[in-house]
Amino acid sequence: MHKNFKGTEKTVFGRGSFSQLGTIVEERRGENDGFMLYLVDNYFKGKALEKRIPATAADIVQFIDVDPEEPTTMQVDTIRDDVKGSKGIPAAVIGIGGGSIMDLAKACSLMFTNEGPSEEYQGLNLIKKPGVYHIGVPTVSGTGAEVSMTAVLTGPVKKLGLKCEWTVFNQIVLDPELIETVPRDKWFYTGMDTYIHCIESRDGILNNAYSTAFGDQALALCRDIYLGDKAGQNAENNEKLMVASLMGGLSLTYSEVGIVHALSYGLSKILGEKHCIANCIAFQHLSDYYPEGVIEFERMIAKHAITLPKNLSKTWTEDQITAMATVAINLEHMWNHAIGTDWKKTITLDVVKDLFRRL
Ligand code: NAD
Ligand code: ZN
């Protein structure tokens, strides 16, 4: 069976395209209870962008601090219950922020129409009904969350996405001006998430012409942005990074991620490490699995004078290492892609624990 994926229905791309958001949302005004729910990264509170949000008096604009933790099932349920209790079901959910807000917006959209706690829907195709119209406006580029069919949530038991066709945004607004203010370290780590998506998508058994075409193009863009003559954060590279993020996301959607993401999920679930830096922490030690990718990654690290945390495992307990390795090894689809269908012959819990000891 080949994957049969639904893509984003509508995309606007270009500098200043955020100004078109008002027209886009008004087309939905008649749906459900007629109001819009804007979920906006707290970073924009008091910034110029806040005044440009096309909300009317009927709409809800909720600022969210994504720094304490990555989106949780409890957070989604609380937003849904509060909004439903006060105003009903929104005509559209609009997420303005990085990957965390993209995932929150996607998950809230689904949970307005699917009853009960969102932790019950963590997994593939567990959602029963389409969500409300949802629009993604990324302000950090790299995770590919703006195009992916999953909304990653940390629940009481697992860190796993609500993954189904209806998760995909109906509309995305890609305005490269919105990522101009991303701090340099985050710009690097999230961009490397794209880079790693493409390497993992390519270096595994599910790699195919379709995923490779997107991945190769995204890799070429990453090389311009992080290693080229005009490397760094500038207007041209911001446009390129927005497109690379999208193409990296499409590449992995039609293939799979691998060992880096398996380890990264363990780090995030047990130690609360953020997704993109967790990937970088793991990737630097995986040259035996991704030889070319790690060499190029090290050139990017050197060029941008990034210092990644090392020797972290010295402070970890045996229980923590076991817990992280258990999270990682349970992501069977990633090992299957990276190592092959007989991966269980070589990848045991002890092997994965040793990988964590490298970090
Ligand atoms: P983020 O959304 O966690 O935000 C990182 C930081 O950047 C925050 O402090 C935020 O306030 C700040 N910020 C946002 N926009 C800014 C701007 N324009 N200028 C300055 N600061 C800004 O960052 P992220 O790395 O994009 O997202 C990480 C999340 O994405 C994780 O929760 C991870 O699980 C998720 N993720 C999802 C997918 C998917 O396919 N759904 C894939 C990978 C990662
Ligand atoms: Zn990722």
Coordinates of C-alpha atoms in Angstrom, one line a residue, residues 10-233:
K10 CA -4.5 26.8 0.0
T11 CA -1.2 28.6 0.3
V12 CA -0.2 32.2 0.2
F13 CA 3.5 32.9 0.0
G14 CA 5.4 36.2 -0.1
R15 CA 6.7 39.2 1.9
G16 CA 3.8 41.1 3.4
S17 CA 1.2 38.4 2.7
F18 CA 0.1 38.5 6.3
S19 CA -2.0 41.6 5.2
Q20 CA -4.2 39.2 3.3
L21 CA -5.2 37.3 6.4
G22 CA -8.3 39.5 7.0
T23 CA -9.8 38.7 3.7
I24 CA -9.1 35.0 4.1
V25 CA -10.8 34.8 7.5
E26 CA -13.8 36.8 6.5
E27 CA -14.7 34.2 3.9
R28 CA -15.3 31.8 6.9
R29 CA -17.3 34.2 9.1
G30 CA -20.6 32.5 8.5
E31 CA -19.4 29.1 9.8
N32 CA -20.3 27.6 13.2
D33 CA -20.8 30.3 15.8
G34 CA -19.3 33.0 13.6
F35 CA -16.2 34.1 15.6
M36 CA -12.5 33.5 15.0
L37 CA -10.1 32.0 17.5
Y38 CA -6.6 33.4 17.2
L39 CA -3.9 31.5 19.0
V40 CA -0.9 33.7 19.0
D41 CA 2.7 33.2 20.3
N42 CA 3.2 35.4 23.4
Y43 CA 6.3 36.9 21.7
F44 CA 4.0 39.1 19.6
K45 CA 2.1 40.6 22.6
G46 CA 2.8 44.3 22.4
K47 CA 4.7 44.0 19.1
A48 CA 3.7 45.7 15.8
L49 CA 2.2 42.4 14.6
E50 CA -0.4 42.4 17.4
K51 CA -2.0 45.5 15.9
R52 CA -2.1 43.8 12.4
I53 CA -4.1 40.8 13.6
P54 CA -7.5 41.3 11.8
A55 CA -9.6 40.4 14.8
T56 CA -13.0 42.0 15.3
A57 CA -14.7 42.6 18.7
A58 CA -16.5 39.2 18.2
D59 CA -13.2 37.3 18.0
I60 CA -11.0 35.8 20.6
V61 CA -7.3 36.5 20.5
Q62 CA -5.4 34.3 23.0
F63 CA -1.7 34.8 23.6
I64 CA 0.2 31.7 24.5
D65 CA 3.6 31.3 26.2
V66 CA 5.2 28.3 24.5
D67 CA 8.4 28.4 26.4
P68 CA 7.6 26.5 29.6
E69 CA 6.7 23.3 27.7
E70 CA 5.8 22.0 24.3
P71 CA 2.0 21.8 23.6
T72 CA 0.2 19.4 25.9
T73 CA -3.1 17.5 25.6
M74 CA -4.2 19.2 28.8
Q75 CA -3.5 22.7 27.3
V76 CA -5.6 21.8 24.1
D77 CA -8.5 20.5 26.2
T78 CA -8.5 23.6 28.4
I79 CA -8.5 26.0 25.4
R80 CA -11.3 24.0 23.8
D81 CA -13.4 23.8 26.9
D82 CA -13.0 27.5 27.8
V83 CA -13.8 28.7 24.3
K84 CA -16.8 26.3 23.9
G85 CA -18.1 27.3 27.3
S86 CA -17.9 31.0 26.6
K87 CA -18.7 31.5 22.9
G88 CA -19.2 28.1 21.3
I89 CA -17.5 26.7 18.3
P90 CA -15.3 29.1 16.2
A91 CA -15.7 29.6 12.5
A92 CA -11.9 29.2 12.2
V93 CA -8.9 28.6 14.3
I94 CA -5.9 30.7 13.3
G95 CA -2.4 29.9 14.7
I96 CA 0.3 32.6 14.5
G97 CA 3.6 31.4 15.8
G98 CA 6.3 28.7 15.6
G99 CA 5.8 24.9 15.5
S100 CA 4.3 24.9 18.9
I101 CA 1.5 27.2 17.9
M102 CA 1.0 25.4 14.6
D103 CA 0.4 22.1 16.5
L104 CA -1.8 23.8 19.1
A105 CA -4.0 25.3 16.4
K106 CA -4.3 22.0 14.5
A107 CA -5.1 20.1 17.6
C108 CA -7.7 22.7 18.9
S109 CA -9.4 22.7 15.5
L110 CA -9.8 18.9 15.7
M111 CA -10.9 18.9 19.4
F112 CA -13.8 21.3 18.8
T113 CA -15.6 18.6 16.9
N114 CA -14.2 15.4 18.6
E115 CA -15.5 14.8 22.1
G116 CA -13.5 13.9 25.2
P117 CA -9.9 14.4 26.1
S118 CA -7.3 14.8 23.3
E119 CA -5.0 12.2 24.8
E120 CA -7.5 9.6 23.6
Y121 CA -6.7 10.7 20.0
Q122 CA -2.9 10.5 20.2
G123 CA -2.0 8.2 17.3
L124 CA -2.8 7.5 13.7
N125 CA -6.4 8.0 12.4
L126 CA -8.1 8.0 15.8
I127 CA -9.9 11.3 15.2
K128 CA -13.5 10.7 14.1
K129 CA -14.7 13.9 12.6
P130 CA -13.1 16.8 10.6
G131 CA -12.2 19.8 12.7
V132 CA -13.1 23.4 12.2
Y133 CA -11.4 25.4 9.4
H134 CA -7.8 26.1 10.5
I135 CA -5.2 28.5 9.2
G136 CA -1.5 28.4 10.0
V137 CA 0.7 31.4 10.0
P138 CA 4.3 30.3 10.8
T139 CA 6.6 32.8 12.5
V140 CA 9.5 30.4 12.9
S141 CA 10.6 28.1 10.0
G142 CA 12.1 24.7 10.1
T143 CA 9.8 22.1 11.8
G144 CA 7.5 21.7 8.8
A145 CA 4.6 21.7 11.2
E146 CA 2.9 24.1 8.8
V147 CA 2.4 21.3 6.3
S148 CA 2.6 18.1 8.3
M149 CA -0.4 15.9 9.0
T150 CA 0.3 15.7 12.7
A151 CA -0.2 17.9 15.7
V152 CA 2.5 16.7 18.2
L153 CA 1.2 16.8 21.8
T154 CA 2.8 15.7 25.1
G155 CA 0.2 13.7 27.0
P156 CA 0.3 12.1 30.4
V157 CA 1.6 8.8 28.8
K158 CA 3.1 9.7 25.5
K159 CA 4.5 12.4 23.3
L160 CA 2.6 11.6 20.1
G161 CA 0.7 13.5 17.4
L162 CA -3.0 13.6 16.5
K163 CA -2.3 12.3 13.1
C164 CA -4.9 12.2 10.3
E165 CA -6.0 13.9 7.1
W166 CA -8.0 16.5 8.9
T167 CA -5.0 17.6 10.9
V168 CA -3.5 19.3 7.8
F169 CA -4.2 23.1 7.6
N170 CA -6.9 24.2 5.2
Q171 CA -4.9 27.4 4.6
I172 CA -1.3 28.5 5.3
V173 CA 0.0 32.1 5.1
L174 CA 3.7 32.1 4.5
D175 CA 5.1 35.6 5.0
P176 CA 8.9 35.5 5.3
E177 CA 8.9 38.9 7.1
L178 CA 7.4 37.2 10.1
I179 CA 10.5 35.1 10.8
E180 CA 13.0 38.1 10.7
T181 CA 13.1 38.4 14.5
V182 CA 13.8 34.8 15.4
P183 CA 16.9 34.8 17.6
R184 CA 20.0 33.4 15.9
D185 CA 20.3 30.3 18.0
K186 CA 16.7 29.3 17.4
W187 CA 17.0 30.2 13.7
F188 CA 19.9 27.7 13.6
Y189 CA 18.2 24.9 15.5
T190 CA 14.9 25.0 13.7
G191 CA 16.6 25.3 10.3
M192 CA 18.6 22.2 11.3
D193 CA 15.3 20.4 12.0
T194 CA 14.6 20.9 8.2
Y195 CA 18.0 19.7 7.3
I196 CA 17.7 16.6 9.5
H197 CA 14.2 15.9 8.1
C198 CA 15.7 15.7 4.6
I199 CA 18.7 13.6 5.6
E200 CA 16.6 11.1 7.6
S201 CA 13.9 11.0 4.9
R202 CA 16.6 10.2 2.3
D203 CA 18.7 7.7 4.3
G204 CA 16.1 5.0 4.9
I205 CA 14.1 2.4 3.1
L206 CA 11.0 4.5 2.6
N207 CA 12.9 7.0 0.5
N208 CA 11.4 7.4 -3.0
A209 CA 11.5 9.7 -6.0
Y210 CA 8.7 11.9 -4.6
S211 CA 10.2 12.4 -1.1
T212 CA 13.7 12.8 -2.5
A213 CA 12.7 15.6 -5.0
F214 CA 11.3 17.7 -2.1
G215 CA 14.2 16.7 0.2
D216 CA 16.9 17.5 -2.3
Q217 CA 15.4 20.9 -3.1
A218 CA 15.2 21.7 0.7
L219 CA 18.8 20.5 1.2
A220 CA 20.0 22.8 -1.6
L221 CA 18.1 25.7 0.1
C222 CA 19.6 24.8 3.5
R223 CA 23.1 24.8 1.9
D224 CA 22.5 28.4 0.6
I225 CA 21.1 29.6 3.9
Y226 CA 23.7 28.1 6.2
L227 CA 26.9 27.6 4.0
G228 CA 26.5 29.8 0.9
D229 CA 28.1 33.2 0.1
K230 CA 25.2 35.0 1.7
A231 CA 24.8 32.6 4.6
G232 CA 22.9 34.0 7.6
Q233 CA 19.7 35.6 8.5

